[in-house]
Short mmCIF file of N, CA and C in Angstrom, two decimals:
data_model
loop_
_atom_site.label_atom_id
_atom_site.label_comp_id
_atom_site.label_asym_id
_atom_site.label_seq_id
_atom_site.Cartn_x
_atom_site.Cartn_y
_atom_site.Cartn_z
N MET A 65 -56.17 -58.83 36.57
CA MET A 65 -57.27 -59.01 35.26
C MET A 65 -56.89 -57.06 34.46
N ASN A 66 -56.69 -57.14 33.44
CA ASN A 66 -55.73 -55.53 33.48
C ASN A 66 -57.00 -54.55 32.21
N VAL A 67 -58.08 -53.80 32.99
CA VAL A 67 -59.28 -53.32 32.41
C VAL A 67 -58.97 -52.22 31.38
N SER A 68 -57.76 -51.59 31.55
CA SER A 68 -57.38 -50.87 30.23
C SER A 68 -57.35 -51.72 28.95
N SER A 69 -57.02 -53.03 28.64
CA SER A 69 -57.07 -53.81 27.66
C SER A 69 -58.45 -53.65 26.96
N ILE A 70 -59.54 -53.82 27.61
CA ILE A 70 -60.86 -53.78 27.01
C ILE A 70 -61.43 -53.07 26.62
N GLN A 71 -61.51 -53.07 25.01
CA GLN A 71 -61.99 -51.91 24.45
C GLN A 71 -63.42 -51.77 25.41
N GLN A 72 -63.10 -50.28 25.19
CA GLN A 72 -64.35 -49.44 25.62
C GLN A 72 -65.27 -49.25 24.43
N PRO A 73 -66.63 -48.62 24.79
CA PRO A 73 -67.03 -48.10 23.41
C PRO A 73 -66.92 -46.71 23.09
N LYS A 74 -67.02 -46.62 21.98
CA LYS A 74 -66.62 -45.51 21.99
C LYS A 74 -67.33 -44.16 21.99
N GLN A 75 -67.27 -42.91 22.80
CA GLN A 75 -67.71 -42.19 22.81
C GLN A 75 -68.48 -41.43 21.66
N ARG A 76 -67.29 -41.28 21.20
CA ARG A 76 -68.23 -40.12 19.46
C ARG A 76 -69.40 -40.92 19.18
N GLU A 77 -69.37 -41.86 19.04
CA GLU A 77 -70.83 -42.98 18.55
C GLU A 77 -71.86 -42.63 19.21
N PHE A 78 -71.64 -42.56 20.42
CA PHE A 78 -73.32 -42.74 21.22
C PHE A 78 -73.25 -40.72 21.01
N LYS A 79 -72.33 -39.94 21.15
CA LYS A 79 -72.40 -38.61 20.72
C LYS A 79 -73.56 -38.21 19.50
N ASP A 80 -73.02 -38.93 18.70
CA ASP A 80 -73.58 -39.10 17.33
C ASP A 80 -74.84 -39.35 17.20
N LEU A 81 -74.96 -40.70 18.03
CA LEU A 81 -76.41 -40.89 18.07
C LEU A 81 -77.24 -40.24 18.79
N PHE A 82 -76.86 -39.69 20.14
CA PHE A 82 -77.80 -39.13 21.40
C PHE A 82 -78.41 -37.81 20.47
N THR A 83 -77.47 -36.58 19.67
CA THR A 83 -77.58 -35.98 18.85
C THR A 83 -78.32 -35.93 17.48
N PHE A 84 -78.31 -37.10 17.14
CA PHE A 84 -78.96 -37.88 16.05
C PHE A 84 -80.40 -37.76 16.47
N PHE A 85 -80.56 -38.68 17.85
CA PHE A 85 -81.63 -38.49 18.23
C PHE A 85 -82.26 -37.31 18.69
N LEU A 86 -81.60 -36.56 19.14
CA LEU A 86 -82.47 -35.15 19.26
C LEU A 86 -82.28 -34.44 17.69
N THR A 87 -82.32 -34.36 16.83
CA THR A 87 -82.22 -33.98 15.75
C THR A 87 -84.10 -34.36 15.53
N ALA A 88 -84.21 -35.56 15.57
CA ALA A 88 -84.66 -36.94 15.33
C ALA A 88 -86.15 -36.56 16.38
N LEU A 89 -85.96 -35.94 17.22
CA LEU A 89 -86.80 -35.63 17.99
C LEU A 89 -88.14 -34.32 17.43
N LEU A 90 -87.30 -33.81 16.81
CA LEU A 90 -87.65 -32.42 16.55
C LEU A 90 -88.44 -32.75 14.90
N GLY A 91 -87.69 -33.89 14.12
CA GLY A 91 -88.37 -34.28 13.24
C GLY A 91 -89.83 -34.74 13.46
N ALA A 92 -90.12 -35.68 14.50
CA ALA A 92 -90.45 -36.73 14.51
C ALA A 92 -92.11 -35.56 15.38
N SER A 93 -91.62 -34.79 16.33
CA SER A 93 -92.53 -33.65 16.70
C SER A 93 -93.31 -32.96 15.20
N ILE A 94 -92.59 -32.63 14.92
CA ILE A 94 -93.11 -31.79 13.26
C ILE A 94 -93.72 -33.09 12.57
N ASN A 95 -93.25 -33.97 12.74
CA ASN A 95 -93.69 -35.01 11.27
C ASN A 95 -95.41 -35.63 12.31
N PHE A 96 -95.39 -35.85 13.63
CA PHE A 96 -96.14 -36.09 14.47
C PHE A 96 -97.23 -35.36 14.54
N ILE A 97 -97.38 -33.66 14.66
CA ILE A 97 -98.12 -32.98 14.95
C ILE A 97 -98.77 -32.39 13.00
N SER A 98 -98.04 -32.23 12.33
CA SER A 98 -98.50 -32.03 11.15
C SER A 98 -99.52 -33.59 10.03
N ARG A 99 -99.04 -34.86 10.85
CA ARG A 99 -99.92 -35.93 10.34
C ARG A 99 -101.27 -35.79 11.26
N ILE A 100 -101.07 -35.47 12.43
CA ILE A 100 -102.74 -34.68 12.68
C ILE A 100 -103.58 -33.97 11.95
N PHE A 101 -102.63 -32.88 11.76
CA PHE A 101 -103.46 -32.23 10.64
C PHE A 101 -102.97 -32.56 9.77
N TYR A 102 -102.74 -33.24 8.59
CA TYR A 102 -102.81 -33.56 7.51
C TYR A 102 -104.10 -34.57 7.59
N ARG A 103 -104.51 -35.42 8.84
CA ARG A 103 -105.37 -36.29 8.39
C ARG A 103 -106.83 -35.60 8.54
N THR A 104 -107.22 -34.06 8.52
CA THR A 104 -108.19 -33.78 8.43
C THR A 104 -108.69 -34.00 7.44
N TYR A 105 -107.79 -33.76 6.11
CA TYR A 105 -107.92 -33.54 4.63
C TYR A 105 -107.74 -35.04 3.98
N PHE A 106 -106.82 -35.99 4.66
CA PHE A 106 -106.33 -37.04 3.76
C PHE A 106 -106.38 -38.48 4.69
N ASP A 107 -106.44 -39.32 3.93
CA ASP A 107 -106.62 -40.51 4.42
C ASP A 107 -104.99 -40.69 5.75
N PHE A 108 -105.18 -42.42 5.58
CA PHE A 108 -103.95 -42.16 7.23
C PHE A 108 -102.75 -42.66 6.58
N ASP A 109 -102.57 -42.99 5.02
CA ASP A 109 -101.54 -43.69 4.48
C ASP A 109 -101.02 -42.14 4.47
N THR A 110 -101.46 -41.41 3.37
CA THR A 110 -101.20 -39.82 2.95
C THR A 110 -100.92 -39.10 3.88
N SER A 111 -101.38 -38.86 4.78
CA SER A 111 -101.19 -37.94 6.18
C SER A 111 -99.66 -38.54 6.58
N VAL A 112 -99.72 -39.76 6.85
CA VAL A 112 -98.57 -40.02 7.41
C VAL A 112 -96.98 -39.68 6.21
N LEU A 113 -97.61 -39.79 4.81
CA LEU A 113 -96.75 -39.70 4.28
C LEU A 113 -96.22 -37.74 4.37
N CYS A 114 -97.20 -37.43 4.00
CA CYS A 114 -97.15 -35.87 4.39
C CYS A 114 -96.41 -35.20 5.49
N GLY A 115 -97.00 -35.69 6.61
CA GLY A 115 -96.10 -35.32 7.60
C GLY A 115 -94.82 -35.87 7.97
N TYR A 116 -94.06 -37.11 6.80
CA TYR A 116 -92.51 -37.85 7.02
C TYR A 116 -91.80 -36.43 5.87
N LEU A 117 -92.99 -36.00 5.12
CA LEU A 117 -91.87 -34.91 3.86
C LEU A 117 -91.78 -33.86 4.44
N THR A 118 -92.93 -32.61 5.07
CA THR A 118 -92.79 -32.06 6.00
C THR A 118 -91.82 -31.91 6.96
N ALA A 119 -91.70 -33.50 7.51
CA ALA A 119 -90.41 -33.34 8.64
C ALA A 119 -88.75 -33.24 8.08
N THR A 120 -89.30 -34.06 7.21
CA THR A 120 -87.92 -34.28 5.88
C THR A 120 -86.99 -33.13 5.59
N ILE A 121 -88.10 -32.04 5.07
CA ILE A 121 -87.53 -30.57 4.67
C ILE A 121 -86.90 -30.14 5.60
N LEU A 122 -87.89 -30.24 7.24
CA LEU A 122 -87.78 -28.99 8.05
C LEU A 122 -86.36 -29.37 8.86
N THR A 123 -85.75 -30.66 8.82
CA THR A 123 -84.63 -30.94 9.48
C THR A 123 -83.05 -31.77 8.86
N PHE A 124 -83.48 -31.01 7.80
CA PHE A 124 -81.85 -31.15 6.84
C PHE A 124 -80.71 -30.43 7.71
N ILE A 125 -81.15 -29.37 7.53
CA ILE A 125 -80.15 -28.34 8.16
C ILE A 125 -79.81 -28.51 9.31
N PRO A 126 -81.12 -28.81 10.17
CA PRO A 126 -80.08 -28.78 11.99
C PRO A 126 -79.71 -30.35 11.88
N THR A 127 -80.03 -31.53 11.01
CA THR A 127 -79.43 -33.14 11.32
C THR A 127 -77.95 -32.76 10.09
N LYS A 128 -77.69 -31.83 8.90
CA LYS A 128 -76.24 -31.60 9.44
C LYS A 128 -75.47 -31.28 9.93
N ARG A 129 -75.93 -29.67 10.48
CA ARG A 129 -75.15 -28.83 11.76
C ARG A 129 -74.83 -29.56 12.80
N TYR A 130 -75.74 -30.07 13.13
CA TYR A 130 -75.62 -30.66 14.96
C TYR A 130 -75.53 -32.18 15.15
N ALA A 131 -76.28 -33.25 13.82
CA ALA A 131 -76.07 -34.61 13.95
C ALA A 131 -74.92 -34.79 13.60
N PHE A 132 -74.24 -34.72 12.79
CA PHE A 132 -73.37 -35.37 12.42
C PHE A 132 -71.99 -34.13 11.92
N SER A 133 -72.08 -32.70 12.40
CA SER A 133 -71.61 -31.89 12.55
C SER A 133 -70.57 -31.45 11.08
N ALA A 134 -71.76 -31.28 10.16
CA ALA A 134 -71.45 -31.40 8.99
C ALA A 134 -71.38 -30.10 8.33
N GLY A 135 -71.72 -28.78 9.22
CA GLY A 135 -71.98 -27.41 8.58
C GLY A 135 -70.76 -27.64 7.70
N LYS A 136 -69.85 -27.36 7.75
CA LYS A 136 -69.17 -26.73 7.02
C LYS A 136 -68.27 -27.26 5.92
N THR A 137 -68.82 -28.11 5.45
CA THR A 137 -68.10 -29.49 4.60
C THR A 137 -67.88 -28.62 3.08
N GLY A 138 -68.63 -27.60 2.84
CA GLY A 138 -69.02 -27.51 1.22
C GLY A 138 -69.76 -27.79 0.42
N ASN A 139 -69.98 -29.49 1.18
CA ASN A 139 -71.46 -30.63 0.16
C ASN A 139 -72.78 -30.53 0.52
N THR A 140 -72.90 -29.06 0.63
CA THR A 140 -74.43 -28.74 1.11
C THR A 140 -75.30 -29.95 -0.30
N GLY A 141 -75.11 -29.48 -1.18
CA GLY A 141 -76.22 -29.57 -2.33
C GLY A 141 -75.63 -31.01 -2.29
N ARG A 142 -74.43 -31.87 -2.03
CA ARG A 142 -74.28 -32.97 -2.30
C ARG A 142 -75.02 -34.18 -1.18
N GLU A 143 -74.80 -33.26 -0.19
CA GLU A 143 -75.61 -34.20 0.59
C GLU A 143 -76.75 -33.23 0.68
N ALA A 144 -77.33 -32.59 0.23
CA ALA A 144 -79.21 -32.49 0.20
C ALA A 144 -79.54 -33.65 -0.43
N VAL A 145 -79.20 -34.16 -2.05
CA VAL A 145 -79.22 -34.74 -2.54
C VAL A 145 -79.28 -36.31 -2.20
N LYS A 146 -78.57 -37.37 -1.07
CA LYS A 146 -78.31 -37.90 -0.54
C LYS A 146 -78.79 -37.80 0.38
N PHE A 147 -79.32 -37.13 1.32
CA PHE A 147 -80.08 -36.97 2.32
C PHE A 147 -81.53 -37.34 2.06
N LEU A 148 -82.31 -36.45 1.01
CA LEU A 148 -83.17 -36.82 0.68
C LEU A 148 -83.36 -38.23 0.42
N GLY A 149 -82.03 -38.99 -1.18
CA GLY A 149 -82.36 -40.73 -1.42
C GLY A 149 -82.66 -41.14 0.07
N ILE A 150 -82.00 -41.16 1.06
CA ILE A 150 -81.98 -42.00 2.29
C ILE A 150 -83.21 -41.75 2.85
N ALA A 151 -83.67 -39.97 3.03
CA ALA A 151 -84.96 -40.50 3.52
C ALA A 151 -86.39 -40.59 2.34
N LEU A 152 -86.24 -40.95 1.39
CA LEU A 152 -87.40 -41.58 0.43
C LEU A 152 -87.27 -43.08 0.83
N ILE A 153 -86.13 -43.71 0.96
CA ILE A 153 -86.21 -45.00 1.96
C ILE A 153 -86.61 -45.25 2.78
N ALA A 154 -86.50 -44.44 4.20
CA ALA A 154 -86.68 -44.24 5.33
C ALA A 154 -88.36 -43.96 5.23
N LEU A 155 -88.84 -43.52 4.43
CA LEU A 155 -90.53 -42.60 4.39
C LEU A 155 -91.15 -44.18 3.80
N VAL A 156 -90.46 -45.08 2.67
CA VAL A 156 -91.16 -45.82 2.36
C VAL A 156 -91.66 -47.10 3.32
N VAL A 157 -89.83 -47.12 4.02
CA VAL A 157 -90.18 -47.79 5.92
C VAL A 157 -91.40 -46.91 6.37
N GLN A 158 -91.17 -46.23 7.04
CA GLN A 158 -92.22 -45.56 7.85
C GLN A 158 -93.63 -45.43 7.40
N VAL A 159 -94.25 -45.51 5.93
CA VAL A 159 -95.43 -45.56 5.64
C VAL A 159 -95.38 -46.80 5.79
N TYR A 160 -95.16 -47.86 5.29
CA TYR A 160 -95.58 -49.63 5.09
C TYR A 160 -95.08 -49.71 6.29
N VAL A 161 -94.74 -49.74 7.42
CA VAL A 161 -94.66 -50.28 8.90
C VAL A 161 -95.89 -49.57 9.36
N ALA A 162 -95.95 -48.13 9.20
CA ALA A 162 -97.34 -47.93 9.56
C ALA A 162 -98.29 -48.58 9.63
N LYS A 163 -98.97 -48.99 8.56
CA LYS A 163 -99.27 -49.03 7.65
C LYS A 163 -99.97 -50.40 7.82
N TYR A 164 -98.86 -51.70 7.61
CA TYR A 164 -99.35 -52.80 8.46
C TYR A 164 -99.47 -53.11 9.49
N THR A 165 -98.84 -52.42 10.63
CA THR A 165 -98.53 -52.52 12.21
C THR A 165 -100.21 -52.07 12.30
N LEU A 166 -100.87 -51.28 11.84
CA LEU A 166 -102.20 -50.62 11.75
C LEU A 166 -102.95 -51.90 11.32
N GLU A 167 -102.77 -51.95 10.19
CA GLU A 167 -103.74 -53.18 9.44
C GLU A 167 -103.76 -54.40 10.09
N TRP A 168 -102.45 -54.82 10.55
CA TRP A 168 -102.43 -56.56 11.15
C TRP A 168 -102.39 -56.66 12.74
N ILE A 169 -101.94 -55.11 13.19
CA ILE A 169 -101.54 -55.49 14.81
C ILE A 169 -102.77 -54.43 15.53
N ALA A 170 -102.74 -52.99 15.34
CA ALA A 170 -103.72 -52.45 16.18
C ALA A 170 -104.85 -52.66 15.99
N THR A 171 -105.67 -52.63 14.82
CA THR A 171 -107.07 -52.89 14.27
C THR A 171 -107.34 -54.09 15.06
N PRO A 172 -106.23 -54.89 14.64
CA PRO A 172 -107.46 -56.72 15.34
C PRO A 172 -107.04 -56.62 16.83
N LEU A 173 -106.22 -55.75 17.27
CA LEU A 173 -106.37 -55.85 19.16
C LEU A 173 -107.29 -54.53 19.57
N PHE A 174 -107.88 -53.74 18.64
CA PHE A 174 -108.67 -52.84 19.42
C PHE A 174 -109.08 -52.44 18.32
N PRO A 175 -110.51 -53.19 17.75
CA PRO A 175 -110.93 -53.12 17.30
C PRO A 175 -112.19 -52.03 17.25
N SER A 176 -112.39 -51.32 17.94
CA SER A 176 -113.54 -50.73 18.27
C SER A 176 -113.28 -49.06 17.47
N PRO A 177 -114.64 -48.59 17.15
CA PRO A 177 -114.19 -47.12 16.46
C PRO A 177 -113.98 -46.03 17.28
N GLU A 178 -114.03 -46.49 18.61
CA GLU A 178 -113.93 -44.96 19.39
C GLU A 178 -111.99 -45.28 19.83
N LEU A 179 -111.38 -46.10 19.54
CA LEU A 179 -110.01 -46.65 19.82
C LEU A 179 -109.45 -45.84 18.49
N LYS A 180 -109.87 -45.45 17.50
CA LYS A 180 -109.20 -44.78 16.07
C LYS A 180 -108.18 -44.46 16.38
N LEU A 181 -108.27 -43.37 16.95
CA LEU A 181 -107.16 -42.25 17.19
C LEU A 181 -106.14 -42.76 17.77
N TRP A 182 -106.16 -43.89 18.64
CA TRP A 182 -105.08 -44.30 19.55
C TRP A 182 -104.41 -45.89 18.54
N ARG A 183 -105.32 -46.09 17.76
CA ARG A 183 -104.91 -46.98 16.42
C ARG A 183 -103.92 -46.44 15.88
N GLU A 184 -104.34 -45.45 14.89
CA GLU A 184 -103.45 -44.62 14.14
C GLU A 184 -102.24 -43.80 14.26
N THR A 185 -102.47 -43.68 15.89
CA THR A 185 -101.24 -42.74 16.70
C THR A 185 -99.71 -44.25 16.91
N GLY A 186 -100.76 -44.91 17.27
CA GLY A 186 -99.58 -46.01 17.99
C GLY A 186 -98.88 -46.46 16.66
N ALA A 187 -99.74 -47.03 15.41
CA ALA A 187 -99.23 -47.93 14.41
C ALA A 187 -98.15 -46.37 13.80
N HIS A 188 -98.39 -45.16 13.81
CA HIS A 188 -97.46 -43.98 13.45
C HIS A 188 -96.42 -44.18 13.88
N LEU A 189 -96.29 -44.28 15.28
CA LEU A 189 -94.95 -44.07 16.54
C LEU A 189 -94.75 -45.79 15.94
N VAL A 190 -94.62 -46.77 15.60
CA VAL A 190 -93.68 -47.90 15.43
C VAL A 190 -93.24 -47.04 14.03
N GLY A 191 -94.12 -46.66 13.49
CA GLY A 191 -93.48 -46.82 11.75
C GLY A 191 -92.44 -45.77 11.55
N MET A 192 -92.54 -44.34 12.62
CA MET A 192 -91.53 -43.63 13.00
C MET A 192 -90.29 -44.49 13.71
N GLY A 193 -90.75 -45.17 14.61
CA GLY A 193 -89.15 -45.55 15.39
C GLY A 193 -88.28 -46.58 13.95
N MET A 194 -89.10 -47.55 13.65
CA MET A 194 -88.61 -48.18 12.43
C MET A 194 -87.43 -47.27 11.34
N SER A 195 -88.19 -46.42 10.83
CA SER A 195 -87.94 -44.84 10.43
C SER A 195 -86.56 -44.54 10.59
N PHE A 196 -86.59 -44.20 11.96
CA PHE A 196 -85.54 -43.09 13.03
C PHE A 196 -84.08 -44.32 12.74
N LEU A 197 -84.30 -45.71 12.38
CA LEU A 197 -83.46 -46.33 12.27
C LEU A 197 -82.68 -46.43 11.22
N ALA A 198 -83.59 -46.53 9.88
CA ALA A 198 -83.13 -46.26 8.67
C ALA A 198 -82.38 -45.11 8.42
N ASN A 199 -83.31 -43.93 9.02
CA ASN A 199 -82.11 -42.45 8.53
C ASN A 199 -80.72 -42.35 9.21
N TYR A 200 -80.91 -42.67 10.42
CA TYR A 200 -79.91 -43.05 11.01
C TYR A 200 -78.86 -43.63 10.48
N PHE A 201 -78.54 -44.87 9.88
CA PHE A 201 -77.53 -45.75 9.60
C PHE A 201 -77.58 -44.94 8.05
N GLY A 202 -78.92 -44.95 7.35
CA GLY A 202 -78.18 -44.48 6.06
C GLY A 202 -77.33 -42.96 6.06
N HIS A 203 -77.86 -41.84 6.92
CA HIS A 203 -77.42 -40.85 6.75
C HIS A 203 -75.77 -41.06 7.60
N LYS A 204 -75.47 -41.42 8.38
CA LYS A 204 -74.25 -42.22 9.19
C LYS A 204 -73.48 -42.84 8.26
N MET A 205 -73.83 -43.68 7.03
CA MET A 205 -72.95 -44.09 6.37
C MET A 205 -73.02 -43.92 4.82
N LEU A 206 -73.72 -42.75 4.66
CA LEU A 206 -73.47 -42.05 3.15
C LEU A 206 -73.70 -40.79 3.10
N THR A 207 -74.74 -40.05 3.56
CA THR A 207 -75.45 -38.73 3.16
C THR A 207 -73.76 -37.78 4.13
N PHE A 208 -73.39 -37.72 5.03
CA PHE A 208 -73.23 -36.70 5.46
C PHE A 208 -71.39 -37.26 5.54
N ARG A 209 -71.37 -37.71 4.97
CA ARG A 209 -69.32 -38.99 4.93
C ARG A 209 -69.16 -39.07 3.26
N SER A 210 -67.77 -39.13 3.09
CA SER A 210 -67.14 -38.61 1.75
C SER A 210 -66.70 -40.13 1.36
N THR A 211 -67.73 -40.54 0.61
CA THR A 211 -67.77 -41.56 -0.01
C THR A 211 -66.58 -42.18 -1.78
N GLY A 212 -66.38 -40.58 -2.38
CA GLY A 212 -65.49 -40.82 -2.95
C GLY A 212 -66.69 -40.58 -4.56
N VAL A 213 -67.70 -41.45 -4.88
CA VAL A 213 -68.42 -41.65 -5.72
C VAL A 213 -68.64 -40.56 -6.49
N TYR A 214 -68.69 -39.75 -6.04
CA TYR A 214 -69.05 -38.13 -6.81
C TYR A 214 -67.38 -37.49 -7.40
N ASP A 215 -66.81 -37.73 -6.63
CA ASP A 215 -65.66 -37.62 -7.63
C ASP A 215 -64.84 -38.55 -8.62
N ARG A 216 -65.37 -39.75 -8.30
CA ARG A 216 -64.83 -40.63 -9.25
C ARG A 216 -65.78 -40.43 -10.79
N LEU A 217 -66.73 -40.29 -10.32
CA LEU A 217 -67.89 -39.75 -11.57
C LEU A 217 -67.34 -38.40 -12.21
N ARG A 218 -67.29 -37.59 -11.53
CA ARG A 218 -66.37 -35.88 -12.32
C ARG A 218 -65.39 -36.28 -12.77
N SER A 219 -64.74 -37.62 -12.14
CA SER A 219 -63.43 -37.46 -12.84
C SER A 219 -63.30 -38.31 -14.27
N ARG A 220 -64.37 -38.79 -14.50
CA ARG A 220 -64.49 -40.01 -15.82
C ARG A 220 -65.42 -38.86 -16.74
N SER A 221 -66.25 -37.94 -16.16
CA SER A 221 -67.15 -36.86 -17.10
C SER A 221 -65.86 -36.26 -17.52
N ALA A 222 -64.70 -35.65 -16.81
CA ALA A 222 -63.65 -34.73 -17.64
C ALA A 222 -63.35 -35.10 -18.60
N SER A 223 -62.80 -36.79 -18.59
CA SER A 223 -61.89 -37.56 -19.68
C SER A 223 -62.91 -37.94 -20.91
#
């Protein structure tokens, strides 16, 4: 058997996923800690939303530079718009997954009022996990990649 003919996993894709994971870990830490702070002032859903928005704003540059090696593309404005668009989709994923995990799974399994913090924390982590996937694939396929849409729109408006 010739093992050289077996297709090996693309090392670049693993590196991209790993570096995105590290920047996402930074974002998740900001998200998680700020959600606990915001929970003092807001309900659960709003605190998850505010934590996510805080993390999104603070992680754009690290994601651009390190996770997708797009530091010198010259398209920061366009990438920021696309980043925010993908982030909004992933935000909806996170908030609703967290909300319904809390409502449908965590609260019925752990109804004790003393476990409220643990229920909310677990539900938030599940939402963050689903949001991670939405962010990774969205940014990989759209944000830090030239799709040509901007150039086509620009050429149409010039004519």
